[in-house]
mmCIF file with all atom_site columns, C-alpha atoms in Angstrom:
data_model
loop_
_atom_site.group_PDB
_atom_site.id
_atom_site.type_symbol
_atom_site.label_atom_id
_atom_site.label_alt_id
_atom_site.label_comp_id
_atom_site.label_asym_id
_atom_site.label_entity_id
_atom_site.label_seq_id
_atom_site.pdbx_PDB_ins_code
_atom_site.Cartn_x
_atom_site.Cartn_y
_atom_site.Cartn_z
_atom_site.occupancy
_atom_site.B_iso_or_equiv
_atom_site.pdbx_formal_charge
_atom_site.auth_seq_id
_atom_site.auth_comp_id
_atom_site.auth_asym_id
_atom_site.auth_atom_id
_atom_site.pdbx_PDB_model_num
ATOM 1   C CA . UNK A 1 1   ? -2.884  -11.113 2.890   1.00 0.00 ? 1   UNK A CA 1
ATOM 2   C CA . UNK A 1 2   ? -3.441  -11.699 6.666   1.00 0.00 ? 2   UNK A CA 1
ATOM 3   C CA . UNK A 1 3   ? -6.604  -9.604  8.143   1.00 0.00 ? 3   UNK A CA 1
ATOM 4   C CA . UNK A 1 4   ? -8.057  -9.099  4.998   1.00 0.00 ? 4   UNK A CA 1
ATOM 5   C CA . UNK A 1 5   ? -10.318 -11.560 2.048   1.00 0.00 ? 5   UNK A CA 1
ATOM 6   C CA . UNK A 1 6   ? -12.030 -10.858 -0.860  1.00 0.00 ? 6   UNK A CA 1
ATOM 7   C CA . UNK A 1 7   ? -15.271 -11.587 -1.904  1.00 0.00 ? 7   UNK A CA 1
ATOM 8   C CA . UNK A 1 8   ? -15.247 -13.364 -5.223  1.00 0.00 ? 8   UNK A CA 1
ATOM 9   C CA . UNK A 1 9   ? -12.241 -14.039 -6.200  1.00 0.00 ? 9   UNK A CA 1
ATOM 10  C CA . UNK A 1 10  ? -13.459 -15.060 -9.513  1.00 0.00 ? 10  UNK A CA 1
ATOM 11  C CA . UNK A 1 11  ? -16.892 -13.532 -10.936 1.00 0.00 ? 11  UNK A CA 1
ATOM 12  C CA . UNK A 1 12  ? -17.552 -13.839 -14.608 1.00 0.00 ? 12  UNK A CA 1
ATOM 13  C CA . UNK A 1 13  ? -20.620 -11.646 -15.672 1.00 0.00 ? 13  UNK A CA 1
ATOM 14  C CA . UNK A 1 14  ? -22.419 -10.193 -18.777 1.00 0.00 ? 14  UNK A CA 1
ATOM 15  C CA . UNK A 1 15  ? -22.637 -5.690  -20.166 1.00 0.00 ? 15  UNK A CA 1
ATOM 16  C CA . UNK A 1 16  ? -24.879 -3.543  -17.881 1.00 0.00 ? 16  UNK A CA 1
ATOM 17  C CA . UNK A 1 17  ? -25.169 -6.083  -14.977 1.00 0.00 ? 17  UNK A CA 1
ATOM 18  C CA . UNK A 1 18  ? -24.742 -4.638  -11.468 1.00 0.00 ? 18  UNK A CA 1
ATOM 19  C CA . UNK A 1 19  ? -21.871 -6.052  -9.682  1.00 0.00 ? 19  UNK A CA 1
ATOM 20  C CA . UNK A 1 20  ? -20.871 -5.916  -6.357  1.00 0.00 ? 20  UNK A CA 1
ATOM 21  C CA . UNK A 1 21  ? -17.687 -6.863  -4.530  1.00 0.00 ? 21  UNK A CA 1
ATOM 22  C CA . UNK A 1 22  ? -17.061 -7.075  -1.154  1.00 0.00 ? 22  UNK A CA 1
ATOM 23  C CA . UNK A 1 23  ? -13.182 -6.270  1.431   1.00 0.00 ? 23  UNK A CA 1
ATOM 24  C CA . UNK A 1 24  ? -13.136 -7.615  4.544   1.00 0.00 ? 24  UNK A CA 1
ATOM 25  C CA . UNK A 1 25  ? -10.726 -7.690  7.265   1.00 0.00 ? 25  UNK A CA 1
ATOM 26  C CA . UNK A 1 26  ? -9.964  -7.776  11.060  1.00 0.00 ? 26  UNK A CA 1
ATOM 27  C CA . UNK A 1 27  ? -7.696  -5.561  10.844  1.00 0.00 ? 27  UNK A CA 1
ATOM 28  C CA . UNK A 1 28  ? -9.914  -2.433  12.333  1.00 0.00 ? 28  UNK A CA 1
ATOM 29  C CA . UNK A 1 29  ? -7.834  -0.450  10.188  1.00 0.00 ? 29  UNK A CA 1
ATOM 30  C CA . UNK A 1 30  ? -9.333  3.325   9.604   1.00 0.00 ? 30  UNK A CA 1
ATOM 31  C CA . UNK A 1 31  ? -8.365  3.784   5.522   1.00 0.00 ? 31  UNK A CA 1
ATOM 32  C CA . UNK A 1 32  ? -9.648  1.147   2.946   1.00 0.00 ? 32  UNK A CA 1
ATOM 33  C CA . UNK A 1 33  ? -9.321  1.011   -0.432  1.00 0.00 ? 33  UNK A CA 1
ATOM 34  C CA . UNK A 1 34  ? -10.714 0.177   -3.592  1.00 0.00 ? 34  UNK A CA 1
ATOM 35  C CA . UNK A 1 35  ? -7.895  -0.974  -6.734  1.00 0.00 ? 35  UNK A CA 1
ATOM 36  C CA . UNK A 1 36  ? -7.917  -2.226  -10.399 1.00 0.00 ? 36  UNK A CA 1
ATOM 37  C CA . UNK A 1 37  ? -4.940  -3.180  -11.685 1.00 0.00 ? 37  UNK A CA 1
ATOM 38  C CA . UNK A 1 38  ? -4.595  -4.054  -15.269 1.00 0.00 ? 38  UNK A CA 1
ATOM 39  C CA . UNK A 1 39  ? -1.706  -4.826  -17.551 1.00 0.00 ? 39  UNK A CA 1
ATOM 40  C CA . UNK A 1 40  ? 0.430   -1.560  -18.519 1.00 0.00 ? 40  UNK A CA 1
ATOM 41  C CA . UNK A 1 41  ? -1.044  1.029   -15.966 1.00 0.00 ? 41  UNK A CA 1
ATOM 42  C CA . UNK A 1 42  ? 0.236   -0.728  -12.931 1.00 0.00 ? 42  UNK A CA 1
ATOM 43  C CA . UNK A 1 43  ? -2.434  -0.060  -9.849  1.00 0.00 ? 43  UNK A CA 1
ATOM 44  C CA . UNK A 1 44  ? -4.884  2.830   -9.806  1.00 0.00 ? 44  UNK A CA 1
ATOM 45  C CA . UNK A 1 45  ? -7.425  4.047   -7.226  1.00 0.00 ? 45  UNK A CA 1
ATOM 46  C CA . UNK A 1 46  ? -10.794 3.454   -7.857  1.00 0.00 ? 46  UNK A CA 1
ATOM 47  C CA . UNK A 1 47  ? -11.992 4.913   -4.190  1.00 0.00 ? 47  UNK A CA 1
ATOM 48  C CA . UNK A 1 48  ? -10.824 5.121   -0.438  1.00 0.00 ? 48  UNK A CA 1
ATOM 49  C CA . UNK A 1 49  ? -12.914 5.119   2.794   1.00 0.00 ? 49  UNK A CA 1
ATOM 50  C CA . UNK A 1 50  ? -10.968 7.122   5.876   1.00 0.00 ? 50  UNK A CA 1
ATOM 51  C CA . UNK A 1 51  ? -13.853 5.545   8.045   1.00 0.00 ? 51  UNK A CA 1
ATOM 52  C CA . UNK A 1 52  ? -17.257 4.360   8.972   1.00 0.00 ? 52  UNK A CA 1
ATOM 53  C CA . UNK A 1 53  ? -19.713 5.921   5.924   1.00 0.00 ? 53  UNK A CA 1
ATOM 54  C CA . UNK A 1 54  ? -16.497 8.364   5.158   1.00 0.00 ? 54  UNK A CA 1
ATOM 55  C CA . UNK A 1 55  ? -15.508 7.561   1.119   1.00 0.00 ? 55  UNK A CA 1
ATOM 56  C CA . UNK A 1 56  ? -13.706 9.706   -1.171  1.00 0.00 ? 56  UNK A CA 1
ATOM 57  C CA . UNK A 1 57  ? -13.116 9.044   -4.903  1.00 0.00 ? 57  UNK A CA 1
ATOM 58  C CA . UNK A 1 58  ? -9.593  7.901   -6.848  1.00 0.00 ? 58  UNK A CA 1
ATOM 59  C CA . UNK A 1 59  ? -8.263  8.268   -10.461 1.00 0.00 ? 59  UNK A CA 1
ATOM 60  C CA . UNK A 1 60  ? -10.694 5.853   -12.143 1.00 0.00 ? 60  UNK A CA 1
ATOM 61  C CA . UNK A 1 61  ? -14.298 6.275   -10.306 1.00 0.00 ? 61  UNK A CA 1
ATOM 62  C CA . UNK A 1 62  ? -16.452 6.467   -12.883 1.00 0.00 ? 62  UNK A CA 1
ATOM 63  C CA . UNK A 1 63  ? -19.385 3.770   -12.932 1.00 0.00 ? 63  UNK A CA 1
ATOM 64  C CA . UNK A 1 64  ? -17.909 2.259   -9.585  1.00 0.00 ? 64  UNK A CA 1
ATOM 65  C CA . UNK A 1 65  ? -19.429 3.099   -6.201  1.00 0.00 ? 65  UNK A CA 1
ATOM 66  C CA . UNK A 1 66  ? -18.435 1.998   -2.749  1.00 0.00 ? 66  UNK A CA 1
ATOM 67  C CA . UNK A 1 67  ? -20.300 1.953   0.447   1.00 0.00 ? 67  UNK A CA 1
ATOM 68  C CA . UNK A 1 68  ? -18.271 1.465   4.166   1.00 0.00 ? 68  UNK A CA 1
ATOM 69  C CA . UNK A 1 69  ? -21.077 0.980   6.897   1.00 0.00 ? 69  UNK A CA 1
ATOM 70  C CA . UNK A 1 70  ? -18.860 -0.940  9.089   1.00 0.00 ? 70  UNK A CA 1
ATOM 71  C CA . UNK A 1 71  ? -15.273 -0.694  9.710   1.00 0.00 ? 71  UNK A CA 1
ATOM 72  C CA . UNK A 1 72  ? -14.711 -4.059  8.970   1.00 0.00 ? 72  UNK A CA 1
ATOM 73  C CA . UNK A 1 73  ? -16.519 -4.180  5.286   1.00 0.00 ? 73  UNK A CA 1
ATOM 74  C CA . UNK A 1 74  ? -15.736 -1.863  1.969   1.00 0.00 ? 74  UNK A CA 1
ATOM 75  C CA . UNK A 1 75  ? -18.114 -2.496  -0.420  1.00 0.00 ? 75  UNK A CA 1
ATOM 76  C CA . UNK A 1 76  ? -17.012 -1.821  -4.208  1.00 0.00 ? 76  UNK A CA 1
ATOM 77  C CA . UNK A 1 77  ? -20.449 -2.207  -6.747  1.00 0.00 ? 77  UNK A CA 1
ATOM 78  C CA . UNK A 1 78  ? -19.991 -1.685  -10.413 1.00 0.00 ? 78  UNK A CA 1
ATOM 79  C CA . UNK A 1 79  ? -24.011 -0.063  -10.972 1.00 0.00 ? 79  UNK A CA 1
ATOM 80  C CA . UNK A 1 80  ? -23.623 -1.498  -14.677 1.00 0.00 ? 80  UNK A CA 1
ATOM 81  C CA . UNK A 1 81  ? -21.039 -3.118  -15.325 1.00 0.00 ? 81  UNK A CA 1
ATOM 82  C CA . UNK A 1 82  ? -19.238 -2.814  -19.070 1.00 0.00 ? 82  UNK A CA 1
ATOM 83  C CA . UNK A 1 83  ? -16.152 -4.396  -20.770 1.00 0.00 ? 83  UNK A CA 1
ATOM 84  C CA . UNK A 1 84  ? -13.848 -1.708  -19.912 1.00 0.00 ? 84  UNK A CA 1
ATOM 85  C CA . UNK A 1 85  ? -14.006 -2.958  -16.112 1.00 0.00 ? 85  UNK A CA 1
ATOM 86  C CA . UNK A 1 86  ? -12.786 -6.373  -16.773 1.00 0.00 ? 86  UNK A CA 1
ATOM 87  C CA . UNK A 1 87  ? -9.793  -5.686  -14.616 1.00 0.00 ? 87  UNK A CA 1
ATOM 88  C CA . UNK A 1 88  ? -7.689  -7.738  -11.181 1.00 0.00 ? 88  UNK A CA 1
ATOM 89  C CA . UNK A 1 89  ? -9.261  -5.716  -8.318  1.00 0.00 ? 89  UNK A CA 1
ATOM 90  C CA . UNK A 1 90  ? -7.851  -4.996  -5.041  1.00 0.00 ? 90  UNK A CA 1
ATOM 91  C CA . UNK A 1 91  ? -8.888  -4.141  -1.633  1.00 0.00 ? 91  UNK A CA 1
ATOM 92  C CA . UNK A 1 92  ? -5.946  -2.654  0.445   1.00 0.00 ? 92  UNK A CA 1
ATOM 93  C CA . UNK A 1 93  ? -6.157  -1.363  4.157   1.00 0.00 ? 93  UNK A CA 1
ATOM 94  C CA . UNK A 1 94  ? -3.846  0.541   6.234   1.00 0.00 ? 94  UNK A CA 1
ATOM 95  C CA . UNK A 1 95  ? -3.589  1.996   9.854   1.00 0.00 ? 95  UNK A CA 1
ATOM 96  C CA . UNK A 1 96  ? -2.585  5.321   9.407   1.00 0.00 ? 96  UNK A CA 1
ATOM 97  C CA . UNK A 1 97  ? -2.863  8.263   6.449   1.00 0.00 ? 97  UNK A CA 1
ATOM 98  C CA . UNK A 1 98  ? 0.389   8.468   4.981   1.00 0.00 ? 98  UNK A CA 1
ATOM 99  C CA . UNK A 1 99  ? 1.812   4.307   5.845   1.00 0.00 ? 99  UNK A CA 1
ATOM 100 C CA . UNK A 1 100 ? 1.937   0.733   4.473   1.00 0.00 ? 100 UNK A CA 1
ATOM 101 C CA . UNK A 1 101 ? -0.629  -0.615  3.436   1.00 0.00 ? 101 UNK A CA 1
ATOM 102 C CA . UNK A 1 102 ? -1.633  -4.621  3.138   1.00 0.00 ? 102 UNK A CA 1
ATOM 103 C CA . UNK A 1 103 ? -3.403  -5.926  0.440   1.00 0.00 ? 103 UNK A CA 1
ATOM 104 C CA . UNK A 1 104 ? -6.156  -8.443  -0.171  1.00 0.00 ? 104 UNK A CA 1
ATOM 105 C CA . UNK A 1 105 ? -5.520  -11.288 -2.519  1.00 0.00 ? 105 UNK A CA 1
ATOM 106 C CA . UNK A 1 106 ? -7.963  -9.742  -5.492  1.00 0.00 ? 106 UNK A CA 1
ATOM 107 C CA . UNK A 1 107 ? -10.807 -10.849 -7.675  1.00 0.00 ? 107 UNK A CA 1
ATOM 108 C CA . UNK A 1 108 ? -10.349 -11.082 -10.542 1.00 0.00 ? 108 UNK A CA 1
ATOM 109 C CA . UNK A 1 109 ? -14.104 -10.008 -12.757 1.00 0.00 ? 109 UNK A CA 1
ATOM 110 C CA . UNK A 1 110 ? -14.579 -10.229 -16.350 1.00 0.00 ? 110 UNK A CA 1
ATOM 111 C CA . UNK A 1 111 ? -17.144 -8.740  -17.670 1.00 0.00 ? 111 UNK A CA 1
ATOM 112 C CA . UNK A 1 112 ? -18.286 -10.583 -21.505 1.00 0.00 ? 112 UNK A CA 1
ATOM 113 C CA . UNK B 2 1   ? -1.823  9.170   -14.488 1.00 0.00 ? 1   UNK B CA 1
ATOM 114 C CA . UNK B 2 2   ? 0.959   7.539   -12.596 1.00 0.00 ? 2   UNK B CA 1
ATOM 115 C CA . UNK B 2 3   ? 2.951   9.247   -10.593 1.00 0.00 ? 3   UNK B CA 1
ATOM 116 C CA . UNK B 2 4   ? 5.887   6.806   -10.252 1.00 0.00 ? 4   UNK B CA 1
ATOM 117 C CA . UNK B 2 5   ? 7.844   5.359   -13.098 1.00 0.00 ? 5   UNK B CA 1
ATOM 118 C CA . UNK B 2 6   ? 10.001  2.590   -12.779 1.00 0.00 ? 6   UNK B CA 1
ATOM 119 C CA . UNK B 2 7   ? 12.097  1.967   -15.138 1.00 0.00 ? 7   UNK B CA 1
ATOM 120 C CA . UNK B 2 8   ? 13.185  -0.605  -16.173 1.00 0.00 ? 8   UNK B CA 1
ATOM 121 C CA . UNK B 2 9   ? 10.299  -2.462  -17.244 1.00 0.00 ? 9   UNK B CA 1
ATOM 122 C CA . UNK B 2 10  ? 11.522  -5.651  -16.819 1.00 0.00 ? 10  UNK B CA 1
ATOM 123 C CA . UNK B 2 11  ? 15.067  -7.044  -15.806 1.00 0.00 ? 11  UNK B CA 1
ATOM 124 C CA . UNK B 2 12  ? 16.202  -10.515 -16.010 1.00 0.00 ? 12  UNK B CA 1
ATOM 125 C CA . UNK B 2 13  ? 19.400  -11.420 -13.255 1.00 0.00 ? 13  UNK B CA 1
ATOM 126 C CA . UNK B 2 14  ? 21.140  -14.758 -12.284 1.00 0.00 ? 14  UNK B CA 1
ATOM 127 C CA . UNK B 2 15  ? 20.822  -15.998 -8.893  1.00 0.00 ? 15  UNK B CA 1
ATOM 128 C CA . UNK B 2 16  ? 23.307  -13.833 -6.478  1.00 0.00 ? 16  UNK B CA 1
ATOM 129 C CA . UNK B 2 17  ? 23.881  -11.235 -8.582  1.00 0.00 ? 17  UNK B CA 1
ATOM 130 C CA . UNK B 2 18  ? 22.229  -7.586  -7.791  1.00 0.00 ? 18  UNK B CA 1
ATOM 131 C CA . UNK B 2 19  ? 19.094  -5.896  -8.814  1.00 0.00 ? 19  UNK B CA 1
ATOM 132 C CA . UNK B 2 20  ? 19.093  -2.202  -8.766  1.00 0.00 ? 20  UNK B CA 1
ATOM 133 C CA . UNK B 2 21  ? 15.214  -0.952  -10.480 1.00 0.00 ? 21  UNK B CA 1
ATOM 134 C CA . UNK B 2 22  ? 14.752  2.835   -10.382 1.00 0.00 ? 22  UNK B CA 1
ATOM 135 C CA . UNK B 2 23  ? 11.423  4.805   -9.741  1.00 0.00 ? 23  UNK B CA 1
ATOM 136 C CA . UNK B 2 24  ? 10.914  8.593   -11.050 1.00 0.00 ? 24  UNK B CA 1
ATOM 137 C CA . UNK B 2 25  ? 7.957   10.576  -9.817  1.00 0.00 ? 25  UNK B CA 1
ATOM 138 C CA . UNK B 2 26  ? 6.673   14.099  -10.459 1.00 0.00 ? 26  UNK B CA 1
ATOM 139 C CA . UNK B 2 27  ? 5.748   16.132  -7.299  1.00 0.00 ? 27  UNK B CA 1
ATOM 140 C CA . UNK B 2 28  ? 6.615   16.713  -4.141  1.00 0.00 ? 28  UNK B CA 1
ATOM 141 C CA . UNK B 2 29  ? 5.802   13.591  -1.898  1.00 0.00 ? 29  UNK B CA 1
ATOM 142 C CA . UNK B 2 30  ? 5.816   12.799  1.925   1.00 0.00 ? 30  UNK B CA 1
ATOM 143 C CA . UNK B 2 31  ? 6.991   9.662   1.988   1.00 0.00 ? 31  UNK B CA 1
ATOM 144 C CA . UNK B 2 32  ? 7.703   7.018   -1.199  1.00 0.00 ? 32  UNK B CA 1
ATOM 145 C CA . UNK B 2 33  ? 7.064   3.009   -0.705  1.00 0.00 ? 33  UNK B CA 1
ATOM 146 C CA . UNK B 2 34  ? 8.519   -0.187  -1.923  1.00 0.00 ? 34  UNK B CA 1
ATOM 147 C CA . UNK B 2 35  ? 6.240   -2.987  -2.516  1.00 0.00 ? 35  UNK B CA 1
ATOM 148 C CA . UNK B 2 36  ? 6.360   -6.668  -4.617  1.00 0.00 ? 36  UNK B CA 1
ATOM 149 C CA . UNK B 2 37  ? 3.772   -8.556  -6.170  1.00 0.00 ? 37  UNK B CA 1
ATOM 150 C CA . UNK B 2 38  ? 4.328   -12.353 -6.783  1.00 0.00 ? 38  UNK B CA 1
ATOM 151 C CA . UNK B 2 39  ? 1.839   -13.697 -9.445  1.00 0.00 ? 39  UNK B CA 1
ATOM 152 C CA . UNK B 2 40  ? -1.405  -14.352 -9.010  1.00 0.00 ? 40  UNK B CA 1
ATOM 153 C CA . UNK B 2 41  ? -1.102  -12.703 -5.821  1.00 0.00 ? 41  UNK B CA 1
ATOM 154 C CA . UNK B 2 42  ? -1.340  -9.013  -4.184  1.00 0.00 ? 42  UNK B CA 1
ATOM 155 C CA . UNK B 2 43  ? 0.952   -7.066  -3.021  1.00 0.00 ? 43  UNK B CA 1
ATOM 156 C CA . UNK B 2 44  ? 3.137   -6.500  0.157   1.00 0.00 ? 44  UNK B CA 1
ATOM 157 C CA . UNK B 2 45  ? 4.808   -3.637  1.319   1.00 0.00 ? 45  UNK B CA 1
ATOM 158 C CA . UNK B 2 46  ? 8.786   -3.705  1.250   1.00 0.00 ? 46  UNK B CA 1
ATOM 159 C CA . UNK B 2 47  ? 9.761   -0.884  2.375   1.00 0.00 ? 47  UNK B CA 1
ATOM 160 C CA . UNK B 2 48  ? 9.031   3.290   3.567   1.00 0.00 ? 48  UNK B CA 1
ATOM 161 C CA . UNK B 2 49  ? 11.325  6.068   3.238   1.00 0.00 ? 49  UNK B CA 1
ATOM 162 C CA . UNK B 2 50  ? 9.833   9.392   4.045   1.00 0.00 ? 50  UNK B CA 1
ATOM 163 C CA . UNK B 2 51  ? 10.954  12.683  1.760   1.00 0.00 ? 51  UNK B CA 1
ATOM 164 C CA . UNK B 2 52  ? 13.243  13.937  4.832   1.00 0.00 ? 52  UNK B CA 1
ATOM 165 C CA . UNK B 2 53  ? 15.204  10.323  4.676   1.00 0.00 ? 53  UNK B CA 1
ATOM 166 C CA . UNK B 2 54  ? 17.967  9.425   2.165   1.00 0.00 ? 54  UNK B CA 1
ATOM 167 C CA . UNK B 2 55  ? 18.537  5.908   2.369   1.00 0.00 ? 55  UNK B CA 1
ATOM 168 C CA . UNK B 2 56  ? 16.962  3.168   4.236   1.00 0.00 ? 56  UNK B CA 1
ATOM 169 C CA . UNK B 2 57  ? 17.765  -0.625  4.127   1.00 0.00 ? 57  UNK B CA 1
ATOM 170 C CA . UNK B 2 58  ? 15.820  -3.590  5.380   1.00 0.00 ? 58  UNK B CA 1
ATOM 171 C CA . UNK B 2 59  ? 17.744  -6.580  5.649   1.00 0.00 ? 59  UNK B CA 1
ATOM 172 C CA . UNK B 2 60  ? 18.924  -7.272  1.856   1.00 0.00 ? 60  UNK B CA 1
ATOM 173 C CA . UNK B 2 61  ? 17.002  -5.079  0.342   1.00 0.00 ? 61  UNK B CA 1
ATOM 174 C CA . UNK B 2 62  ? 18.697  -0.843  0.236   1.00 0.00 ? 62  UNK B CA 1
ATOM 175 C CA . UNK B 2 63  ? 16.365  2.443   -1.151  1.00 0.00 ? 63  UNK B CA 1
ATOM 176 C CA . UNK B 2 64  ? 17.803  5.679   -1.924  1.00 0.00 ? 64  UNK B CA 1
ATOM 177 C CA . UNK B 2 65  ? 15.901  9.044   -2.298  1.00 0.00 ? 65  UNK B CA 1
ATOM 178 C CA . UNK B 2 66  ? 16.869  12.230  -3.860  1.00 0.00 ? 66  UNK B CA 1
ATOM 179 C CA . UNK B 2 67  ? 14.525  14.836  -3.552  1.00 0.00 ? 67  UNK B CA 1
ATOM 180 C CA . UNK B 2 68  ? 16.340  16.823  -5.651  1.00 0.00 ? 68  UNK B CA 1
ATOM 181 C CA . UNK B 2 69  ? 16.046  14.759  -8.697  1.00 0.00 ? 69  UNK B CA 1
ATOM 182 C CA . UNK B 2 70  ? 12.611  13.031  -7.570  1.00 0.00 ? 70  UNK B CA 1
ATOM 183 C CA . UNK B 2 71  ? 13.791  9.877   -7.773  1.00 0.00 ? 71  UNK B CA 1
ATOM 184 C CA . UNK B 2 72  ? 14.141  6.450   -6.109  1.00 0.00 ? 72  UNK B CA 1
ATOM 185 C CA . UNK B 2 73  ? 15.984  3.434   -6.524  1.00 0.00 ? 73  UNK B CA 1
ATOM 186 C CA . UNK B 2 74  ? 15.750  -0.166  -4.731  1.00 0.00 ? 74  UNK B CA 1
ATOM 187 C CA . UNK B 2 75  ? 19.052  -2.367  -4.775  1.00 0.00 ? 75  UNK B CA 1
ATOM 188 C CA . UNK B 2 76  ? 17.987  -6.630  -3.920  1.00 0.00 ? 76  UNK B CA 1
ATOM 189 C CA . UNK B 2 77  ? 21.674  -7.559  -2.240  1.00 0.00 ? 77  UNK B CA 1
ATOM 190 C CA . UNK B 2 78  ? 22.509  -11.142 -3.276  1.00 0.00 ? 78  UNK B CA 1
ATOM 191 C CA . UNK B 2 79  ? 19.229  -11.768 -5.632  1.00 0.00 ? 79  UNK B CA 1
ATOM 192 C CA . UNK B 2 80  ? 17.871  -15.070 -5.110  1.00 0.00 ? 80  UNK B CA 1
ATOM 193 C CA . UNK B 2 81  ? 14.672  -17.225 -7.380  1.00 0.00 ? 81  UNK B CA 1
ATOM 194 C CA . UNK B 2 82  ? 12.699  -17.064 -4.677  1.00 0.00 ? 82  UNK B CA 1
ATOM 195 C CA . UNK B 2 83  ? 12.888  -12.951 -5.850  1.00 0.00 ? 83  UNK B CA 1
ATOM 196 C CA . UNK B 2 84  ? 11.726  -13.286 -8.630  1.00 0.00 ? 84  UNK B CA 1
ATOM 197 C CA . UNK B 2 85  ? 8.462   -10.688 -9.038  1.00 0.00 ? 85  UNK B CA 1
ATOM 198 C CA . UNK B 2 86  ? 6.843   -7.759  -9.698  1.00 0.00 ? 86  UNK B CA 1
ATOM 199 C CA . UNK B 2 87  ? 8.265   -4.471  -7.795  1.00 0.00 ? 87  UNK B CA 1
ATOM 200 C CA . UNK B 2 88  ? 6.433   -1.176  -7.567  1.00 0.00 ? 88  UNK B CA 1
ATOM 201 C CA . UNK B 2 89  ? 6.816   2.422   -5.994  1.00 0.00 ? 89  UNK B CA 1
ATOM 202 C CA . UNK B 2 90  ? 3.919   4.281   -4.646  1.00 0.00 ? 90  UNK B CA 1
ATOM 203 C CA . UNK B 2 91  ? 3.960   7.896   -3.243  1.00 0.00 ? 91  UNK B CA 1
ATOM 204 C CA . UNK B 2 92  ? 2.119   10.406  -0.859  1.00 0.00 ? 92  UNK B CA 1
ATOM 205 C CA . UNK B 2 93  ? 2.249   13.125  -2.414  1.00 0.00 ? 93  UNK B CA 1
ATOM 206 C CA . UNK B 2 94  ? 2.874   16.463  -0.467  1.00 0.00 ? 94  UNK B CA 1
ATOM 207 C CA . UNK B 2 95  ? -0.175  18.371  -0.832  1.00 0.00 ? 95  UNK B CA 1
ATOM 208 C CA . UNK B 2 96  ? -2.704  14.669  -1.639  1.00 0.00 ? 96  UNK B CA 1
ATOM 209 C CA . UNK B 2 97  ? -2.032  13.452  1.404   1.00 0.00 ? 97  UNK B CA 1
ATOM 210 C CA . UNK B 2 98  ? -4.584  10.140  2.486   1.00 0.00 ? 98  UNK B CA 1
ATOM 211 C CA . UNK B 2 99  ? -3.725  7.882   -0.042  1.00 0.00 ? 99  UNK B CA 1
ATOM 212 C CA . UNK B 2 100 ? -0.840  6.649   -2.797  1.00 0.00 ? 100 UNK B CA 1
ATOM 213 C CA . UNK B 2 101 ? -0.314  7.088   -6.067  1.00 0.00 ? 101 UNK B CA 1
ATOM 214 C CA . UNK B 2 102 ? 1.206   3.549   -7.351  1.00 0.00 ? 102 UNK B CA 1
ATOM 215 C CA . UNK B 2 103 ? 4.002   3.242   -10.890 1.00 0.00 ? 103 UNK B CA 1
ATOM 216 C CA . UNK B 2 104 ? 3.746   0.726   -13.756 1.00 0.00 ? 104 UNK B CA 1
ATOM 217 C CA . UNK B 2 105 ? 6.314   -1.711  -11.744 1.00 0.00 ? 105 UNK B CA 1
ATOM 218 C CA . UNK B 2 106 ? 9.264   -3.614  -12.886 1.00 0.00 ? 106 UNK B CA 1
ATOM 219 C CA . UNK B 2 107 ? 9.155   -7.084  -13.544 1.00 0.00 ? 107 UNK B CA 1
ATOM 220 C CA . UNK B 2 108 ? 12.322  -8.713  -12.407 1.00 0.00 ? 108 UNK B CA 1
ATOM 221 C CA . UNK B 2 109 ? 13.501  -12.866 -13.123 1.00 0.00 ? 109 UNK B CA 1
ATOM 222 C CA . UNK B 2 110 ? 15.742  -14.370 -11.234 1.00 0.00 ? 110 UNK B CA 1
ATOM 223 C CA . UNK B 2 111 ? 17.095  -17.368 -12.804 1.00 0.00 ? 111 UNK B CA 1
ATOM 224 C CA . UNK B 2 112 ? 18.980  -19.912 -10.702 1.00 0.00 ? 112 UNK B CA 1
#
């Protein structure tokens, strides 16, 4: 988890409310990723960034948006949280396009 | 959709035994990576093998790759209780770069 923090680590919110998760890195890596992890599905990519203000969709992007205004921060926003977005969210960083990824400690989000 | 599928889903062994996990994938790849996840933690990168490599070693880990069968195996020799974790393969597609597709994982339990 060195060099990557996620906040908050735990959050409980109500259906319909907006939620923003933050990923912060101190490694100056170009690539940043948001995944969700659910039982039976492994990790699924939500969105990723290949540079400041450069982002693209992943496998399960519906209902999520992202922003990256600085190299070190990658924000994931749920505009209107739904119960299906209850999950554990992981941020990851990578120095190169095809290289190994380093993961943050995760955020456990519960939508009631 | 999952690119990689691990087999078995769960594996229980005694300390000192070897553990073998397999990963099958569907499309051509640039590289395949293995990660470990301890309960409640983020993923940790173990090893990366490129499509033109057949075998790699790292300490007690041995990874093989058979691109003709679209499969990889991870062997952990002389397992320890501390190896108890979930293990995931992840592939970077040959035509879908910039991101990894993760499998659903193998849960390994090593009994002392």
